[in-house]
Short mmCIF file of C-alpha atoms in Angstrom, two decimals:
data_model
loop_
_atom_site.label_atom_id
_atom_site.label_comp_id
_atom_site.label_asym_id
_atom_site.label_seq_id
_atom_site.Cartn_x
_atom_site.Cartn_y
_atom_site.Cartn_z
CA UNK Z 1 22.46 -10.66 11.11
CA UNK Z 2 24.58 -7.83 12.53
CA UNK Z 3 22.67 -5.54 14.87
CA UNK Z 4 23.56 -1.89 15.37
CA UNK Z 5 23.65 -0.39 18.85
CA UNK Z 6 20.07 0.32 19.99
CA UNK Z 7 18.88 -1.07 16.61
CA UNK Z 8 18.45 2.40 15.10
CA UNK Z 9 18.03 0.77 11.69
CA UNK Z 10 15.10 -1.36 12.97
CA UNK Z 11 16.72 -4.61 11.94
CA UNK Z 12 14.34 -6.42 14.30
CA UNK Z 13 11.63 -5.88 11.67
CA UNK Z 14 13.20 -8.49 9.39
CA UNK Z 15 14.58 -10.81 12.07
CA UNK Z 16 13.98 -14.34 10.79
CA UNK Z 17 13.00 -13.26 7.29
CA UNK Z 18 14.31 -14.94 4.16
CA UNK Z 19 16.04 -12.20 2.19
CA UNK Z 20 16.49 -11.65 -1.52
CA UNK Z 21 19.90 -11.11 -3.07
CA UNK Z 22 19.58 -7.36 -2.46
CA UNK Z 23 18.34 -7.75 1.11
CA UNK Z 24 14.58 -7.33 0.75
CA UNK Z 25 12.48 -9.65 2.92
CA UNK Z 26 10.43 -12.16 0.95
CA UNK Z 27 6.83 -11.44 1.88
CA UNK Z 28 3.58 -13.35 1.50
CA UNK Z 29 0.48 -12.40 -0.46
CA UNK Z 30 -2.75 -11.40 1.24
CA UNK Z 31 -4.83 -14.37 2.36
CA UNK Z 32 -8.12 -13.08 0.94
CA UNK Z 33 -9.66 -10.10 -0.81
CA UNK Z 34 -10.86 -7.40 1.60
CA UNK Z 35 -14.47 -6.32 1.86
CA UNK Z 36 -15.52 -4.32 -1.23
CA UNK Z 37 -17.42 -1.88 0.97
CA UNK Z 38 -15.09 -0.53 3.65
CA UNK Z 39 -11.60 0.92 3.53
CA UNK Z 40 -9.87 3.65 5.47
CA UNK Z 41 -6.45 5.27 5.38
CA UNK Z 42 -4.06 5.04 8.31
CA UNK Z 43 -4.53 8.66 9.37
CA UNK Z 44 -8.32 8.36 9.62
CA UNK Z 45 -8.24 4.87 11.13
CA UNK Z 46 -7.82 6.35 14.60
CA UNK Z 47 -11.31 7.84 14.34
CA UNK Z 48 -13.05 4.47 14.14
CA UNK Z 49 -14.47 3.14 17.39
CA UNK Z 50 -16.54 0.18 16.18
CA UNK Z 51 -16.75 -2.44 13.43
CA UNK Z 52 -13.01 -2.10 12.81
CA UNK Z 53 -12.75 -5.72 11.65
CA UNK Z 54 -14.82 -4.77 8.60
CA UNK Z 55 -12.17 -2.32 7.38
CA UNK Z 56 -9.05 -2.58 5.27
CA UNK Z 57 -6.42 0.03 6.20
CA UNK Z 58 -4.25 1.57 3.47
CA UNK Z 59 -1.24 3.90 3.43
CA UNK Z 60 -2.00 5.62 0.14
CA UNK Z 61 -1.59 9.05 1.71
CA UNK Z 62 1.27 11.52 2.12
CA UNK Z 63 4.32 9.95 3.77
CA UNK Z 64 4.23 12.50 6.57
CA UNK Z 65 0.95 10.99 7.72
CA UNK Z 66 2.51 7.60 8.49
CA UNK Z 67 6.26 8.21 8.85
CA UNK Z 68 5.70 7.60 12.56
CA UNK Z 69 5.12 3.90 11.99
CA UNK Z 70 8.73 3.61 10.80
CA UNK Z 71 10.10 5.73 13.64
CA UNK Z 72 8.24 3.73 16.32
CA UNK Z 73 7.00 0.51 14.64
CA UNK Z 74 5.79 -1.36 17.72
CA UNK Z 75 3.73 1.56 19.02
CA UNK Z 76 0.96 0.97 16.47
CA UNK Z 77 0.88 -2.83 16.44
CA UNK Z 78 -2.11 -3.17 18.76
CA UNK Z 79 -4.05 -0.55 16.79
CA UNK Z 80 -3.44 -2.23 13.43
CA UNK Z 81 -4.37 -5.66 14.79
CA UNK Z 82 -7.92 -4.36 15.29
CA UNK Z 83 -8.60 -4.26 11.53
CA UNK Z 84 -9.58 -6.97 9.09
CA UNK Z 85 -6.59 -6.43 6.84
CA UNK Z 86 -4.03 -3.89 5.68
CA UNK Z 87 -2.53 -2.85 2.40
CA UNK Z 88 1.21 -2.66 3.00
CA UNK Z 89 2.92 0.72 3.52
CA UNK Z 90 3.55 2.79 0.42
CA UNK Z 91 6.52 5.02 1.12
CA UNK Z 92 6.87 7.33 -1.87
CA UNK Z 93 9.08 6.25 -4.74
CA UNK Z 94 9.69 8.79 -7.48
CA UNK Z 95 11.73 7.99 -10.57
CA UNK Z 96 13.47 11.35 -10.17
CA UNK Z 97 14.94 10.20 -6.85
CA UNK Z 98 18.45 8.70 -6.74
CA UNK Z 99 18.00 4.97 -7.14
CA UNK Z 100 19.44 4.25 -3.71
CA UNK Z 101 16.62 6.30 -2.15
CA UNK Z 102 14.03 4.50 -4.26
CA UNK Z 103 15.40 1.19 -3.00
CA UNK Z 104 15.40 2.41 0.60
CA UNK Z 105 11.75 3.42 0.33
CA UNK Z 106 10.89 0.00 -1.07
CA UNK Z 107 12.86 -1.67 1.73
CA UNK Z 108 11.00 0.25 4.42
CA UNK Z 109 7.63 -0.71 2.96
CA UNK Z 110 8.59 -4.37 2.70
CA UNK Z 111 10.24 -4.59 6.13
CA UNK Z 112 7.10 -3.34 7.85
CA UNK Z 113 4.93 -5.61 5.72
CA UNK Z 114 7.01 -8.66 6.66
CA UNK Z 115 6.99 -7.73 10.34
CA UNK Z 116 3.22 -7.32 10.46
CA UNK Z 117 2.69 -10.56 8.60
CA UNK Z 118 5.05 -12.32 11.01
CA UNK Z 119 2.94 -11.28 14.01
CA UNK Z 120 -0.27 -12.47 12.39
CA UNK Z 121 -1.75 -9.42 10.65
CA UNK Z 122 -3.25 -10.04 7.20
CA UNK Z 123 -1.25 -7.65 4.99
CA UNK Z 124 -1.73 -7.36 1.24
CA UNK Z 125 1.65 -6.44 -0.30
CA UNK Z 126 1.70 -3.02 -1.92
CA UNK Z 127 3.46 -2.88 -5.29
CA UNK Z 128 4.70 0.36 -6.85
CA UNK Z 129 3.81 0.26 -10.54
CA UNK Z 130 5.88 3.11 -11.93
CA UNK Z 131 7.51 2.64 -15.34
CA UNK Z 132 8.17 -0.32 -17.63
CA UNK Z 133 11.61 -1.83 -17.04
CA UNK Z 134 11.74 -1.15 -13.29
CA UNK Z 135 11.57 -4.87 -12.56
CA UNK Z 136 13.61 -4.54 -9.35
CA UNK Z 137 10.39 -3.20 -7.85
CA UNK Z 138 9.00 -6.73 -7.81
CA UNK Z 139 11.90 -8.33 -5.92
CA UNK Z 140 10.61 -10.10 -2.82
CA UNK Z 141 6.96 -9.72 -3.89
CA UNK Z 142 5.08 -13.06 -3.99
CA UNK Z 143 3.90 -14.56 -7.27
CA UNK Z 144 0.35 -15.83 -7.86
CA UNK Z 145 -0.89 -13.88 -4.85
CA UNK Z 146 -3.20 -11.02 -3.91
CA UNK Z 147 -1.39 -7.68 -4.14
CA UNK Z 148 -2.34 -3.99 -4.01
CA UNK Z 149 -1.55 -1.02 -6.26
CA UNK Z 150 -2.54 2.64 -6.30
CA UNK Z 151 -3.29 4.95 -9.25
CA UNK Z 152 -2.96 8.26 -7.40
CA UNK Z 153 -1.21 10.66 -9.79
CA UNK Z 154 -1.29 8.11 -12.61
CA UNK Z 155 -4.48 9.14 -14.44
CA UNK Z 156 -4.23 12.90 -15.02
CA UNK Z 157 -2.08 12.86 -18.16
CA UNK Z 158 -1.81 10.63 -21.20
CA UNK Z 159 1.86 9.96 -20.48
CA UNK Z 160 1.15 8.91 -16.88
CA UNK Z 161 -1.74 6.68 -17.93
CA UNK Z 162 0.31 5.01 -20.65
CA UNK Z 163 3.25 4.40 -18.31
CA UNK Z 164 0.98 2.90 -15.69
CA UNK Z 165 -0.80 0.58 -18.11
CA UNK Z 166 2.46 -0.63 -19.65
CA UNK Z 167 4.10 -1.11 -16.26
CA UNK Z 168 1.01 -2.90 -14.92
CA UNK Z 169 1.05 -5.30 -17.88
CA UNK Z 170 4.73 -6.00 -17.23
CA UNK Z 171 4.00 -6.55 -13.54
CA UNK Z 172 1.22 -9.00 -14.43
CA UNK Z 173 3.59 -10.95 -16.67
CA UNK Z 174 6.23 -11.19 -13.95
CA UNK Z 175 4.11 -11.73 -10.83
CA UNK Z 176 0.96 -13.28 -12.36
CA UNK Z 177 -1.13 -11.96 -9.44
CA UNK Z 178 -4.15 -13.94 -8.33
CA UNK Z 179 -5.98 -10.65 -7.82
CA UNK Z 180 -5.23 -6.95 -7.38
CA UNK Z 181 -6.73 -4.47 -4.95
CA UNK Z 182 -6.61 -1.19 -6.87
CA UNK Z 183 -7.00 2.04 -4.94
CA UNK Z 184 -7.99 5.07 -7.01
CA UNK Z 185 -9.36 5.76 -10.47
CA UNK Z 186 -9.18 3.30 -13.32
CA UNK Z 187 -7.02 4.78 -16.13
CA UNK Z 188 -8.83 5.12 -19.44
CA UNK Z 189 -8.21 2.05 -21.58
CA UNK Z 190 -6.99 -0.02 -18.62
CA UNK Z 191 -7.56 -3.71 -19.39
CA UNK Z 192 -6.04 -5.91 -16.67
CA UNK Z 193 -5.80 -9.64 -17.21
CA UNK Z 194 -6.37 -10.49 -13.54
CA UNK Z 195 -9.29 -9.90 -11.20
CA UNK Z 196 -9.28 -6.31 -9.87
CA UNK Z 197 -11.17 -4.94 -6.85
CA UNK Z 198 -11.35 -1.14 -6.99
CA UNK Z 199 -11.42 0.97 -3.83
CA UNK Z 200 -12.46 4.55 -4.37
CA UNK Z 201 -10.62 7.43 -2.72
CA UNK Z 202 -12.30 10.00 -0.48
CA UNK Z 203 -11.87 12.62 -3.22
CA UNK Z 204 -13.64 10.37 -5.71
CA UNK Z 205 -16.58 9.89 -3.35
CA UNK Z 206 -16.74 13.60 -2.57
CA UNK Z 207 -16.78 14.49 -6.28
CA UNK Z 208 -19.60 12.02 -6.92
CA UNK Z 209 -21.69 13.33 -4.04
CA UNK Z 210 -21.20 16.96 -5.04
CA UNK Z 211 -22.14 16.08 -8.63
CA UNK Z 212 -25.29 14.33 -7.43
CA UNK Z 213 -26.16 17.12 -4.97
CA UNK Z 214 -25.89 14.80 -1.96
CA UNK Z 215 -24.60 15.78 1.50
CA UNK Z 216 -21.11 14.69 2.47
CA UNK Z 217 -19.74 13.78 5.88
CA UNK Z 218 -16.33 12.65 7.09
CA UNK Z 219 -17.47 9.05 7.54
CA UNK Z 220 -18.29 8.90 3.81
CA UNK Z 221 -14.56 9.08 3.09
CA UNK Z 222 -14.15 5.72 4.83
CA UNK Z 223 -16.51 3.85 2.56
CA UNK Z 224 -16.04 2.57 -0.95
CA UNK Z 225 -19.67 2.18 -1.95
#
């Protein structure tokens, strides 16, 4: 591997990794399903002071909230090691982006995932399920393993729901996942073939509590039950 001066490209993140033809590190699946009761996003994870091992940390939030982990990767290692497991980073990929930027976003997510796995953190690979035919998205992702997906922005229109369901079915055929951690709402008519554990978002919990006339506190956004 050729290293740049001062490693401004963070090549150390994939040092020792087996790479795919296009240079993505080949990552492992999560070792076990996380607790169905506790999850928290990276931004809010700094508010927890106890029972951190019970939580799964996700990055299904705006990129600006976790861009810092790419800029200074080692700064947050000790913090992330406190949790039971992570869902891998999910740097935004939009089909309207130039493909080279889509690939760079995927690379960043996978490089950090490989690095954390290499130092002993249990990381469930995050898979972007966007549109049918985008099979390059699954390069370097393990087969027959536990993976994670998110439905944020994929349930509000019929077109988005259809694209997600078709792309998910294609992903299942290619990766044959052992199980999927799904963060967000289940699209109407969604019929996965594999076992799915759903984590609810803070907005989902808030909506349910408001509907039921129950009080809401910040800590409620951390829980999935």
